[in-house]
JSON list of C-alpha atoms in Angstrom, two decimals:
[
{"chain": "A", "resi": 1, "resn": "UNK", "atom": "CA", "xyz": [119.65, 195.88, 65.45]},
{"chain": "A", "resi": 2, "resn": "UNK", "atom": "CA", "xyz": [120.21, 194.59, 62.14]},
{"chain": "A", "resi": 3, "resn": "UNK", "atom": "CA", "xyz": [123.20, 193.70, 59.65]},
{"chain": "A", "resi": 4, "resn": "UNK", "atom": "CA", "xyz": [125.18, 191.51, 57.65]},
{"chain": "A", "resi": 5, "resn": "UNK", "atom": "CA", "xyz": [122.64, 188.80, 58.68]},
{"chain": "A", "resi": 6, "resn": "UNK", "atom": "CA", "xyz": [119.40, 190.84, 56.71]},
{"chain": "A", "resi": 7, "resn": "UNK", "atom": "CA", "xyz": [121.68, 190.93, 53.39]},
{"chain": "A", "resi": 8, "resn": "UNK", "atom": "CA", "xyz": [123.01, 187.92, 53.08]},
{"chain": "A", "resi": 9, "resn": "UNK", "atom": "CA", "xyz": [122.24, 185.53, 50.46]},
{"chain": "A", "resi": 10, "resn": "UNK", "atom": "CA", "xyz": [120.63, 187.99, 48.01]},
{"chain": "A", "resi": 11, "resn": "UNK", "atom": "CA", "xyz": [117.76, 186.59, 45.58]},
{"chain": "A", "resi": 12, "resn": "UNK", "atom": "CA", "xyz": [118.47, 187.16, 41.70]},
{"chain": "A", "resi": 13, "resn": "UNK", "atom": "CA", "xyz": [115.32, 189.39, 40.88]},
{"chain": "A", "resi": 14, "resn": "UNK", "atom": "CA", "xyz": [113.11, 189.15, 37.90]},
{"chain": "A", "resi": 15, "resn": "UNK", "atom": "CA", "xyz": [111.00, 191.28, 37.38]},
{"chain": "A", "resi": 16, "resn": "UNK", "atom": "CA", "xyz": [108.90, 188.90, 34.96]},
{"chain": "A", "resi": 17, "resn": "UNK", "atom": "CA", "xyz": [108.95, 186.62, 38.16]},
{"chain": "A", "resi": 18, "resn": "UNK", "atom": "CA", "xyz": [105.15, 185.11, 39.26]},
{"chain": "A", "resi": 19, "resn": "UNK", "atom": "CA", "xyz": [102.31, 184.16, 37.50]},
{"chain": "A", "resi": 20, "resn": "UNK", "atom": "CA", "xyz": [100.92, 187.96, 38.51]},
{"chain": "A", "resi": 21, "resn": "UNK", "atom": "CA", "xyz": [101.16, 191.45, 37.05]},
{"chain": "A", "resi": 22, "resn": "UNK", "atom": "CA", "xyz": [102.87, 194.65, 37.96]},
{"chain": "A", "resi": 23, "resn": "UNK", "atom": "CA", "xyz": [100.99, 197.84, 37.47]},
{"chain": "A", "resi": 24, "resn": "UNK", "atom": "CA", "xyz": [100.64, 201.38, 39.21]},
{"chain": "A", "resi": 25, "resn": "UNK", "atom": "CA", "xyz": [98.74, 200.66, 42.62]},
{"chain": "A", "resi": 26, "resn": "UNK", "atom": "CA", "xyz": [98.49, 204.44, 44.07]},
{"chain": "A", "resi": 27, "resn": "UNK", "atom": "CA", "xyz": [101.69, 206.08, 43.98]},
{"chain": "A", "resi": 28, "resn": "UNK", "atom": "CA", "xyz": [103.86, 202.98, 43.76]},
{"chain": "A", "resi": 29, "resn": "UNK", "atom": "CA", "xyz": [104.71, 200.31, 41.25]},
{"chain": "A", "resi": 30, "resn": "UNK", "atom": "CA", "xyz": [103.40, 196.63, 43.06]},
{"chain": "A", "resi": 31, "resn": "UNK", "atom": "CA", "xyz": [102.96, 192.84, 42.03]},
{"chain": "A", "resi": 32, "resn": "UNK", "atom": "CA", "xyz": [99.53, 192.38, 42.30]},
{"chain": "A", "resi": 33, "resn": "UNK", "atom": "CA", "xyz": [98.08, 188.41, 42.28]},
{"chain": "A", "resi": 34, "resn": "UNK", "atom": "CA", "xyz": [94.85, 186.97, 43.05]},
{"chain": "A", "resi": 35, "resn": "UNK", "atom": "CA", "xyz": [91.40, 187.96, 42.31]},
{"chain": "A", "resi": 36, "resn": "UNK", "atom": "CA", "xyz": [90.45, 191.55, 43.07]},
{"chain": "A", "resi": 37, "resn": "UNK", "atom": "CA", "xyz": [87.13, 190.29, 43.40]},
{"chain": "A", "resi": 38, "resn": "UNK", "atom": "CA", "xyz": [88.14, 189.09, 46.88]},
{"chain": "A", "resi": 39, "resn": "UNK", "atom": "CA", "xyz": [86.69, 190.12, 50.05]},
{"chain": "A", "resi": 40, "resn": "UNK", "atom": "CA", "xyz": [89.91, 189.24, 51.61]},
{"chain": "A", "resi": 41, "resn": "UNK", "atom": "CA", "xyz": [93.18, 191.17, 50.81]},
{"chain": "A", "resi": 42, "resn": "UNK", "atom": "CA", "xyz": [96.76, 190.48, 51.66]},
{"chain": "A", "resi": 43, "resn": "UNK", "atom": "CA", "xyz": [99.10, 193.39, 51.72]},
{"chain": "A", "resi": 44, "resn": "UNK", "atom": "CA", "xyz": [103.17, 191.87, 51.56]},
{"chain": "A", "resi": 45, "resn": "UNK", "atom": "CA", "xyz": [105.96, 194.15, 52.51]},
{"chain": "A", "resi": 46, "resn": "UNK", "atom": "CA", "xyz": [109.26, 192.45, 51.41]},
{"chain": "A", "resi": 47, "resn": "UNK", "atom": "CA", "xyz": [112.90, 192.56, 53.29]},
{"chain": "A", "resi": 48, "resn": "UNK", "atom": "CA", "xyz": [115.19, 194.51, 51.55]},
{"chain": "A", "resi": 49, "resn": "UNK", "atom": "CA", "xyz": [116.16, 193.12, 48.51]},
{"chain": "A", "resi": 50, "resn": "UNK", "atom": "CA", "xyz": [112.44, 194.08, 47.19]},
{"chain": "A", "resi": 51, "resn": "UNK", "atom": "CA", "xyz": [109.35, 193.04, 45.38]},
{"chain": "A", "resi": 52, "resn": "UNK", "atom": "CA", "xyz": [111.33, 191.24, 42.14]},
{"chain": "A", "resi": 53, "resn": "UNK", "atom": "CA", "xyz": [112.52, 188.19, 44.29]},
{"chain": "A", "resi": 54, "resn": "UNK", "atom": "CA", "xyz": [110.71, 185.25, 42.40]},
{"chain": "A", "resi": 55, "resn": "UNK", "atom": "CA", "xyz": [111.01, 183.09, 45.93]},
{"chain": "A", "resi": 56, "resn": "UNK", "atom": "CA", "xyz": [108.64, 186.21, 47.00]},
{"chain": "A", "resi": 57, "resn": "UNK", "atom": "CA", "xyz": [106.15, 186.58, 44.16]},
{"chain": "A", "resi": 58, "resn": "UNK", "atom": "CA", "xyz": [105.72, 183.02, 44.43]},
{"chain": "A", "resi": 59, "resn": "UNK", "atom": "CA", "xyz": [104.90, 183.35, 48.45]},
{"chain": "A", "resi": 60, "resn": "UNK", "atom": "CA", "xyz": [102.50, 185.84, 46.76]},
{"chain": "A", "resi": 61, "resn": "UNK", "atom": "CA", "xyz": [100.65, 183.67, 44.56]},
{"chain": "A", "resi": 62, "resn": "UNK", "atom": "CA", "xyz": [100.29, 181.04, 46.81]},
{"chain": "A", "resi": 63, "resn": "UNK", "atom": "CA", "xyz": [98.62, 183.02, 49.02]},
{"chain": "A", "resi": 64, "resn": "UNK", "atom": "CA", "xyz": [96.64, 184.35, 46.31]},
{"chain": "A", "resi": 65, "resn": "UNK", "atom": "CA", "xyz": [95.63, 180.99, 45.40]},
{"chain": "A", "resi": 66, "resn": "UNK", "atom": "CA", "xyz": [93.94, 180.40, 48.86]},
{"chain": "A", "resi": 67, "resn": "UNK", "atom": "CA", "xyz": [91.28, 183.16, 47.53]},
{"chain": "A", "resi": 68, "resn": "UNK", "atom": "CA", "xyz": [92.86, 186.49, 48.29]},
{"chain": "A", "resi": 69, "resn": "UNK", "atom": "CA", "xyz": [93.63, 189.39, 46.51]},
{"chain": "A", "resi": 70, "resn": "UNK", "atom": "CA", "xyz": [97.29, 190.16, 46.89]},
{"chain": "A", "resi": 71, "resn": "UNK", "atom": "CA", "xyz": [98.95, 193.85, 46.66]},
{"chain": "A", "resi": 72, "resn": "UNK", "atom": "CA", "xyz": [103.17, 193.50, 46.74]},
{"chain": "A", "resi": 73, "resn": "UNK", "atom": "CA", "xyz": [104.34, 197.21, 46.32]},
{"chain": "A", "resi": 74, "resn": "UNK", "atom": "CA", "xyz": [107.70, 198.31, 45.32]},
{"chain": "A", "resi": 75, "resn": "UNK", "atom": "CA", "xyz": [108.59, 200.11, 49.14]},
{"chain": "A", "resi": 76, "resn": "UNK", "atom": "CA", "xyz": [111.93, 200.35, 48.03]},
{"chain": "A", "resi": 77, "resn": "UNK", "atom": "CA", "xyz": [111.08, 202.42, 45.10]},
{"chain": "A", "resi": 78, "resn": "UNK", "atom": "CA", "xyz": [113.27, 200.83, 42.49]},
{"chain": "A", "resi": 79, "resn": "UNK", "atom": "CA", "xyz": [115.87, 200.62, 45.21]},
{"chain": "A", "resi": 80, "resn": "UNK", "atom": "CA", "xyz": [116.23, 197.01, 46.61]},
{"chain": "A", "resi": 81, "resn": "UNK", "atom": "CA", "xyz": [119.63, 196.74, 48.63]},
{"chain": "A", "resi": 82, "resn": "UNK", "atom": "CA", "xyz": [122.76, 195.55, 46.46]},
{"chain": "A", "resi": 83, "resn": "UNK", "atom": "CA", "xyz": [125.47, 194.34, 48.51]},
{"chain": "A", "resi": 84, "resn": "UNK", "atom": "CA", "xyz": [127.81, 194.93, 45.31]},
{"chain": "A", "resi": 85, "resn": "UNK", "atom": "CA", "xyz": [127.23, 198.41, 45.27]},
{"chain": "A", "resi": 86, "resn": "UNK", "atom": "CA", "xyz": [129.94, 200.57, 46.94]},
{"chain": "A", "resi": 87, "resn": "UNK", "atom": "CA", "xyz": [128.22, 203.66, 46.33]},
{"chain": "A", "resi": 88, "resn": "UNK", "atom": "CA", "xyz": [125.03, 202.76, 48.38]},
{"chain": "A", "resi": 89, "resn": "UNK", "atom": "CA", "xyz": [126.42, 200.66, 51.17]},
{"chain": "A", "resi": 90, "resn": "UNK", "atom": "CA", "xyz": [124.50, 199.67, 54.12]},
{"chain": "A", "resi": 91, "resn": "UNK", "atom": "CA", "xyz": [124.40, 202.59, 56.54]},
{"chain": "A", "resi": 92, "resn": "UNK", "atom": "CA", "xyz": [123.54, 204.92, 53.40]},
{"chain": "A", "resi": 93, "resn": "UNK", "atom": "CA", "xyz": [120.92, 202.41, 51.96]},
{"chain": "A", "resi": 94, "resn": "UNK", "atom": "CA", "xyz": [119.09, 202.15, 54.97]},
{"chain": "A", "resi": 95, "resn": "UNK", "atom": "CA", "xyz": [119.05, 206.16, 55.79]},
{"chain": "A", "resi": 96, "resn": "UNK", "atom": "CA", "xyz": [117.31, 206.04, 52.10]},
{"chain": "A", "resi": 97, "resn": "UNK", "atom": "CA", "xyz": [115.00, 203.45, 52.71]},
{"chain": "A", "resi": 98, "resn": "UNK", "atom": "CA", "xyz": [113.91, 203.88, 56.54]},
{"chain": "A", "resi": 99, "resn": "UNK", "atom": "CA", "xyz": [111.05, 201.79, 57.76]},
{"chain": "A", "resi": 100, "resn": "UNK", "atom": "CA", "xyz": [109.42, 204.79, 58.82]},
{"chain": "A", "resi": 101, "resn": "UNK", "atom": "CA", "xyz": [108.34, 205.56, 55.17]},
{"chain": "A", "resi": 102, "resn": "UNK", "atom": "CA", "xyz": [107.59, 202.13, 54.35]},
{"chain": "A", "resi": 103, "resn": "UNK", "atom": "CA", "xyz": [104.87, 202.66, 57.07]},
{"chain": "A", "resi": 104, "resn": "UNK", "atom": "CA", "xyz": [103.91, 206.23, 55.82]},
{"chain": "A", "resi": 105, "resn": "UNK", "atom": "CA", "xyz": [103.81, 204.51, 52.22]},
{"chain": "A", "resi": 106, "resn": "UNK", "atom": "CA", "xyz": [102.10, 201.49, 53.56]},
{"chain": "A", "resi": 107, "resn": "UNK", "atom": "CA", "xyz": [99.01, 203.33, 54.92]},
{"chain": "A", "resi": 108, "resn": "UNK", "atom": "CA", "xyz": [98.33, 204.68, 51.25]},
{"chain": "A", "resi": 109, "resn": "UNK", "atom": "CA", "xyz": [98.37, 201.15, 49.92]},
{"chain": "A", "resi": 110, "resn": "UNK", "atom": "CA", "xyz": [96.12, 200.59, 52.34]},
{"chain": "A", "resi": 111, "resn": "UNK", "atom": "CA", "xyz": [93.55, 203.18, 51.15]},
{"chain": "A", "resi": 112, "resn": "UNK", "atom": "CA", "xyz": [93.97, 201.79, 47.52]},
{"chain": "A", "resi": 113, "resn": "UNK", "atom": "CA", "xyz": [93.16, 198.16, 48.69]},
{"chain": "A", "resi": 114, "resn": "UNK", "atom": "CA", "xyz": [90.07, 199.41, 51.13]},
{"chain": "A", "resi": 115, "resn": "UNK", "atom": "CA", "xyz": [88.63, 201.52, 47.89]},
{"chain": "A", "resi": 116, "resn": "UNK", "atom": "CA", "xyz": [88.34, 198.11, 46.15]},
{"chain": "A", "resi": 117, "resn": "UNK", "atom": "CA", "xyz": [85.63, 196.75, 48.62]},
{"chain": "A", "resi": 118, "resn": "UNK", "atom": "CA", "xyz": [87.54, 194.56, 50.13]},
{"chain": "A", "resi": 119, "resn": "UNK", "atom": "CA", "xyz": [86.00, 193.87, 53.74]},
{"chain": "A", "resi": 120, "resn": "UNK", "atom": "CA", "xyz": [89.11, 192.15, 55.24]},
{"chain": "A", "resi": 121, "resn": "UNK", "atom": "CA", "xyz": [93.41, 193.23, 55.68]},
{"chain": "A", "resi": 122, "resn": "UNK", "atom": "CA", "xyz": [95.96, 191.16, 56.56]},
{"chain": "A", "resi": 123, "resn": "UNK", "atom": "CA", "xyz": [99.47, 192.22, 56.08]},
{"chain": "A", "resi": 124, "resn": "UNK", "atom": "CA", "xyz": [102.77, 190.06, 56.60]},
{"chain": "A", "resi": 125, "resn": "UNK", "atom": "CA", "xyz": [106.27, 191.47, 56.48]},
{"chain": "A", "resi": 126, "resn": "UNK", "atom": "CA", "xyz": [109.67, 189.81, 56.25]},
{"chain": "A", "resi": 127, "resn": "UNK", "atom": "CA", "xyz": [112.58, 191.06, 57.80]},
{"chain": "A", "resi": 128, "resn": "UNK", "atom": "CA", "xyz": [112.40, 195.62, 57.29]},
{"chain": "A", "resi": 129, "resn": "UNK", "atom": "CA", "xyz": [109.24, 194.30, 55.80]},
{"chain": "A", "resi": 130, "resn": "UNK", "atom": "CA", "xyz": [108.11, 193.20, 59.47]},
{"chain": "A", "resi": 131, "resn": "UNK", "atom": "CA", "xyz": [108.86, 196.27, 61.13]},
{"chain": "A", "resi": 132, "resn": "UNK", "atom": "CA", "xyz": [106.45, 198.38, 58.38]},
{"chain": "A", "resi": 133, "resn": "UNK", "atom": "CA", "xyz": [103.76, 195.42, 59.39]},
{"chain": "A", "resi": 134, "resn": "UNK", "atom": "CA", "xyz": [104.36, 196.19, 62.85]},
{"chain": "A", "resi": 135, "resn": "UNK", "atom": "CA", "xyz": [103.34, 199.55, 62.78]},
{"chain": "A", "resi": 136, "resn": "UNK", "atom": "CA", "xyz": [100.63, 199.16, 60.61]},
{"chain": "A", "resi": 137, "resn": "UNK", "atom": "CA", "xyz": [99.64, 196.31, 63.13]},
{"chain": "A", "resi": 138, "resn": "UNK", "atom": "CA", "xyz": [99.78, 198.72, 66.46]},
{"chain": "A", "resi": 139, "resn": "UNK", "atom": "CA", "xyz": [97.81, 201.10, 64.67]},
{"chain": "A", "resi": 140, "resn": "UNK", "atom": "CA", "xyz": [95.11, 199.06, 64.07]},
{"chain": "A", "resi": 141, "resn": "UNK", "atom": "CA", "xyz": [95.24, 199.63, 60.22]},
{"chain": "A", "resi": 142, "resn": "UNK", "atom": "CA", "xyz": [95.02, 195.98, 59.70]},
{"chain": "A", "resi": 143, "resn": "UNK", "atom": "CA", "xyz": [92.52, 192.93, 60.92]},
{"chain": "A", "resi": 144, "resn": "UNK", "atom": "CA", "xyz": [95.99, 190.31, 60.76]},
{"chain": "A", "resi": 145, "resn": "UNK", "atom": "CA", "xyz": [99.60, 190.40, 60.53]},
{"chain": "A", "resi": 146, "resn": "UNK", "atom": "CA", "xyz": [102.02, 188.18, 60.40]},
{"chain": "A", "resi": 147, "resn": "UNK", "atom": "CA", "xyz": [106.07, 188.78, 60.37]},
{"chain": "A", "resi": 148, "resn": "UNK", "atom": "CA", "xyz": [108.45, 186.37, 59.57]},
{"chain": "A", "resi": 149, "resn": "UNK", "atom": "CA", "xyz": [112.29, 186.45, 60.58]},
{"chain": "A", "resi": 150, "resn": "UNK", "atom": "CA", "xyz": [111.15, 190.38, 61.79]},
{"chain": "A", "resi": 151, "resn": "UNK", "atom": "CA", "xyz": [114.16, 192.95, 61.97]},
{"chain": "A", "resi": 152, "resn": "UNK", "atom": "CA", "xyz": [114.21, 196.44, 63.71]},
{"chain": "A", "resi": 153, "resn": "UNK", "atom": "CA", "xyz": [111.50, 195.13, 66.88]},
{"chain": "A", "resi": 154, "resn": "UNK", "atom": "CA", "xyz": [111.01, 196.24, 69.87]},
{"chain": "A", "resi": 155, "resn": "UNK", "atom": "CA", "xyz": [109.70, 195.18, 73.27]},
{"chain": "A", "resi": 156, "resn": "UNK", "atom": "CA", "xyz": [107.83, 198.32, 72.75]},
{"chain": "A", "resi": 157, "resn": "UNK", "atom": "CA", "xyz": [106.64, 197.42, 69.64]},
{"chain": "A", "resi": 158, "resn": "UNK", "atom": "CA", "xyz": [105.65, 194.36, 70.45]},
{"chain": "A", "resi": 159, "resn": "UNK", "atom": "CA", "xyz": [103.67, 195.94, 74.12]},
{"chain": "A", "resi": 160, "resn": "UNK", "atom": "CA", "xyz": [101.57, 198.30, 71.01]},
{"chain": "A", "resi": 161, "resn": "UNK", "atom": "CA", "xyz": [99.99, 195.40, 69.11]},
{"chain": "A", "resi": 162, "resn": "UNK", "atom": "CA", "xyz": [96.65, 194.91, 69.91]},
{"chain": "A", "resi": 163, "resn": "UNK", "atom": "CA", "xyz": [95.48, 192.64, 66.73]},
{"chain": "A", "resi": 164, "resn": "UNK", "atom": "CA", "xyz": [95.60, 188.72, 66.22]},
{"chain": "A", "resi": 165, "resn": "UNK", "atom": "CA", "xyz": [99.61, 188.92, 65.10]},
{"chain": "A", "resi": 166, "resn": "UNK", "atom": "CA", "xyz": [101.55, 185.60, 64.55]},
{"chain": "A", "resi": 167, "resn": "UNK", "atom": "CA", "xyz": [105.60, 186.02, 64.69]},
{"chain": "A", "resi": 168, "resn": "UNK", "atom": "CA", "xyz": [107.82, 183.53, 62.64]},
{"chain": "A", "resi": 169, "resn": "UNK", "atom": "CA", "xyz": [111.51, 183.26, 63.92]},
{"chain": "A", "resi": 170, "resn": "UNK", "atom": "CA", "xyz": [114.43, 181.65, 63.19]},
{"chain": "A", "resi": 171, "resn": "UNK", "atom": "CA", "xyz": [116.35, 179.78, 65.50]},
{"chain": "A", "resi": 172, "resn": "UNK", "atom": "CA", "xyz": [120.08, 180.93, 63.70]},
{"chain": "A", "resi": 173, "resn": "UNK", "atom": "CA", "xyz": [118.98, 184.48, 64.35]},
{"chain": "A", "resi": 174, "resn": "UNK", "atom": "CA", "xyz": [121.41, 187.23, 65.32]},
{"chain": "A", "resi": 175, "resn": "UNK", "atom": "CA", "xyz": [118.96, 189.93, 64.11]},
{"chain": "A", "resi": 176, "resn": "UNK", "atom": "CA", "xyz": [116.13, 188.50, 66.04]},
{"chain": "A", "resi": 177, "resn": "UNK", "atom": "CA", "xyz": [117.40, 186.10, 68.35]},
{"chain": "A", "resi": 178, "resn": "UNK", "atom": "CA", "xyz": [115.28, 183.30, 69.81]},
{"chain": "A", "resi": 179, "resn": "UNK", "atom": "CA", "xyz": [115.31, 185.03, 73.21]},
{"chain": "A", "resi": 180, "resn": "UNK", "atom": "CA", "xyz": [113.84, 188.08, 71.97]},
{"chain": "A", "resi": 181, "resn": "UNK", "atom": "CA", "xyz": [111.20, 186.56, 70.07]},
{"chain": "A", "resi": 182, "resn": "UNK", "atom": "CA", "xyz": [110.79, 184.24, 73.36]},
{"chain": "A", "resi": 183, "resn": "UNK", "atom": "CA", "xyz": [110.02, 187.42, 75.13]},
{"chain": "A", "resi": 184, "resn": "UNK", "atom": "CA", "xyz": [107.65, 189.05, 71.91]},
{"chain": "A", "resi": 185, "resn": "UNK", "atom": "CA", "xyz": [105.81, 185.87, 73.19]},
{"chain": "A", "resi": 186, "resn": "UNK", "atom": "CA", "xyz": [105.31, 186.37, 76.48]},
{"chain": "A", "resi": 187, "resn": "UNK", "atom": "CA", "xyz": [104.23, 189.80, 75.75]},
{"chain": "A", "resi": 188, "resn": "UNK", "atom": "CA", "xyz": [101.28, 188.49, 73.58]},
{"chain": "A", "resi": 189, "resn": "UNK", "atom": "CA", "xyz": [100.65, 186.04, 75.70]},
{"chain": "A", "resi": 190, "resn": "UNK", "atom": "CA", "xyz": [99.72, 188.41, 78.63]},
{"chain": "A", "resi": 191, "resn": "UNK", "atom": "CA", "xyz": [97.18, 190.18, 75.92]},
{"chain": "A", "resi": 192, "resn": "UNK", "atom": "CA", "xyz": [93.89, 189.54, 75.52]},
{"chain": "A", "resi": 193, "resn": "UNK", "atom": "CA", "xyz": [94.16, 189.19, 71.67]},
{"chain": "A", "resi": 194, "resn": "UNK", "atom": "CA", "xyz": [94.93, 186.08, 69.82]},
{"chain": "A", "resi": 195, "resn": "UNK", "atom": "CA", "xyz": [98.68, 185.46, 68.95]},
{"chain": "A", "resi": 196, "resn": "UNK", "atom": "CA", "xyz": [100.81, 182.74, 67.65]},
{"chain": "A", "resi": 197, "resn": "UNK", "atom": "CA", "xyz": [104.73, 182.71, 67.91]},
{"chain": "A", "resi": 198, "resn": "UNK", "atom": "CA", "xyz": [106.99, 179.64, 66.51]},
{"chain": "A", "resi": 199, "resn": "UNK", "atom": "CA", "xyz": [110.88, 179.43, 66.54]},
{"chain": "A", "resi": 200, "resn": "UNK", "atom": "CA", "xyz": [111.90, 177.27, 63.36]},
{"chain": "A", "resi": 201, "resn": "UNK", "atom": "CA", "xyz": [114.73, 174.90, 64.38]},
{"chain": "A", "resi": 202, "resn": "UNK", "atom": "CA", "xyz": [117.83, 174.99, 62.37]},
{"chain": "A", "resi": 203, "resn": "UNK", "atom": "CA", "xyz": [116.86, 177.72, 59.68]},
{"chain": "A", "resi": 204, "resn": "UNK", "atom": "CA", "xyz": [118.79, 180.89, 59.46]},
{"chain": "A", "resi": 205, "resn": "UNK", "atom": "CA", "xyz": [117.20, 184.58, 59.20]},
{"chain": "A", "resi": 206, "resn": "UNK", "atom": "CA", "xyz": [115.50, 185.71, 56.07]},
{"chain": "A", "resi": 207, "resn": "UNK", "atom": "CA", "xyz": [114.79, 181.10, 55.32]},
{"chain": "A", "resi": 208, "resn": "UNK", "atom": "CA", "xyz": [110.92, 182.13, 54.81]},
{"chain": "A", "resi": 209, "resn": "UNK", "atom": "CA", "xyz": [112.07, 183.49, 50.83]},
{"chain": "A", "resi": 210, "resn": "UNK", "atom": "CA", "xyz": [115.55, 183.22, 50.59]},
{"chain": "A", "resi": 211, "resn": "UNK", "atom": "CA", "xyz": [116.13, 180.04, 50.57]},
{"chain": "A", "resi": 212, "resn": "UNK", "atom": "CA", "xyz": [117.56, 177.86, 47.36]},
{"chain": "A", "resi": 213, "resn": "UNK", "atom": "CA", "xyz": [114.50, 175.69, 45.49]},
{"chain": "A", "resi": 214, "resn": "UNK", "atom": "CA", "xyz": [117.39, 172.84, 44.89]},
{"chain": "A", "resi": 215, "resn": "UNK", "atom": "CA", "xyz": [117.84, 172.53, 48.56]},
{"chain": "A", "resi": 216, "resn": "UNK", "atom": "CA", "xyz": [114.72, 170.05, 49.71]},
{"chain": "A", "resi": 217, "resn": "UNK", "atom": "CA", "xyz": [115.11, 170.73, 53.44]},
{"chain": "A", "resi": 218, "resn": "UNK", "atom": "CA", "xyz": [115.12, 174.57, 53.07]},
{"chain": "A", "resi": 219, "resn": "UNK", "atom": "CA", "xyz": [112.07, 174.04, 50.61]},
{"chain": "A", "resi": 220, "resn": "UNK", "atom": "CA", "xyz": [110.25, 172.28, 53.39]},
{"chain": "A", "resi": 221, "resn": "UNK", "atom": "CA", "xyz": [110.98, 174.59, 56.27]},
{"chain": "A", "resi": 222, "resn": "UNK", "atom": "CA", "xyz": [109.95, 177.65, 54.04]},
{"chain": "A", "resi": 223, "resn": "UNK", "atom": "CA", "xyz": [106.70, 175.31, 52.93]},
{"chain": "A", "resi": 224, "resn": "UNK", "atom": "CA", "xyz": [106.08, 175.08, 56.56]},
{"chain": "A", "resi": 225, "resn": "UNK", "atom": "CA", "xyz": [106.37, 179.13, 57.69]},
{"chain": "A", "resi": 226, "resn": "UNK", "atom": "CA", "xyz": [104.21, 179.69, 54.51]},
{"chain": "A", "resi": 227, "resn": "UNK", "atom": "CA", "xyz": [101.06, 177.28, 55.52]},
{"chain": "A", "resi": 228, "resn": "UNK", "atom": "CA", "xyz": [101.63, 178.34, 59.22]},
{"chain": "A", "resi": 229, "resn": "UNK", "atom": "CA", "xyz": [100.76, 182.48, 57.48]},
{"chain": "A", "resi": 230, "resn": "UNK", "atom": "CA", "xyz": [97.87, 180.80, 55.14]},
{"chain": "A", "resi": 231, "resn": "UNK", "atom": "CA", "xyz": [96.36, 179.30, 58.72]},
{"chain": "A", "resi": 232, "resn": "UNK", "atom": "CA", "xyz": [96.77, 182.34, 60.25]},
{"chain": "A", "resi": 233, "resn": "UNK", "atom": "CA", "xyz": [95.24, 184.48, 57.62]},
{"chain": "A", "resi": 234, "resn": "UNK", "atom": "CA", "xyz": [92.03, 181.73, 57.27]},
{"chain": "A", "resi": 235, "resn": "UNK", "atom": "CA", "xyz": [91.48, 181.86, 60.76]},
{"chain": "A", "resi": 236, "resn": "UNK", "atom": "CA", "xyz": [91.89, 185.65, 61.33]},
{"chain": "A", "resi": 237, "resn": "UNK", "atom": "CA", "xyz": [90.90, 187.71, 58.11]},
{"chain": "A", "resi": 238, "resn": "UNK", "atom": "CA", "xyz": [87.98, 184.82, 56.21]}
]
């Protein structure tokens, strides 16, 4: 289900990255942008290289900068993946950081945001990010979601969502090929509930935020995923 593909090209994090601040947010550490004064709020669940990837905290403040009030936790506890760590390589990082806590972890975040009287959720996940979005998404915990380049989805998963849910792929996919997000499609489709599935031509997995700021075409095609989740979020959570 997933692999090489979700840790390649790691970001350099910094966590001084984004024009936000990090502070305690429940029982995690998060990157929090926007104004909290929003009725609108945008929870971000990150692939797993974490919440300090300044590609990522940018994504945040530009959605933040559309009027919401953004909440980026730290899922990964201090813990993003490091490919050039033997001592936590990936079959032992990823029994650490399951998605299945991300979700448990999620639903607390969620309780944070709601006690700021915020009247609207949306959440977007990238990559193990999209799989924590999922479930929050097919338990109805959430008025919008959005995953990009999604890893660990099912069929199943997709058959559970019964929200307005828009799903980003990559055509150079092996984690999320565009067959299978050709078929996440045709699920929705057969739904009553709004949906909104796009298969970006010649980007790789994980282009949405790890892709290099010198490189003008990769800019573009990540410009492009990130107005197609601003759209989504305007026409679903506002």
């Amino acid at each position: 289900m997933s692999g090489p593909e979700c840790c390649s090209n790691p970001p350099t994090l910094n966590p001084s990255a984004g024009a936000g601040h990090v502070d305690k947010f429940g029982a995690l550490n998060a990157y929090i942008t926007g104004s909290p004064n929003s009725n609108s709020a945008v929870l971000l669940v990150s692939d797993v290289f974490g919440y300090e990837a300044p590609n990522f905290r940018k994504l945040a403040d530009k959605v933040a900068a559309a009027g919401y009030y953004v909440v980026v936790p730290d899922f990964l506890n201090g813990e993003p993946f490091n490919p050039e760590n033997p001592n936590k390589p990936w079959p032992i990082w990823i029994k650490d950081h399951g998605t299945d806590k991300g979700f448990e972890d999620a639903k607390a975040m969620l309780e944070v945001i709601k006690s700021k009287g915020v009247s609207s959720i949306g959440a977007a996940g990238f990559c193990w990010g999209a799989k924590v979005v999922t479930e929050l998404a097919k338990s109805g915990l959430v008025q919008a979601a959005v995953l990009l380049h999604p890893s660990f989805i099912s069929v199943d998963d997709i058959k559970g969502v019964d929200i307005p849910i828009s799903i980003l792929g990559a055509e150079i996919d092996r984690v999320s090929p565009p067959e299978l997000v050709k078929q996440f499609e045709e699920i929705l489709s057969a739904k009553p509930v709004a949906s909104f599935v796009k298969i970006f031509p010649k980007t790789s997995h994980g282009w949405t935020v790890r892709y290099n700021p010198e490189d003008a075409e990769a800019v573009k095609a990540a410009d492009e995923a990130h107005q197609d989740l601003l759209d989504w979020f305007a026409k679903h959570l506002k």
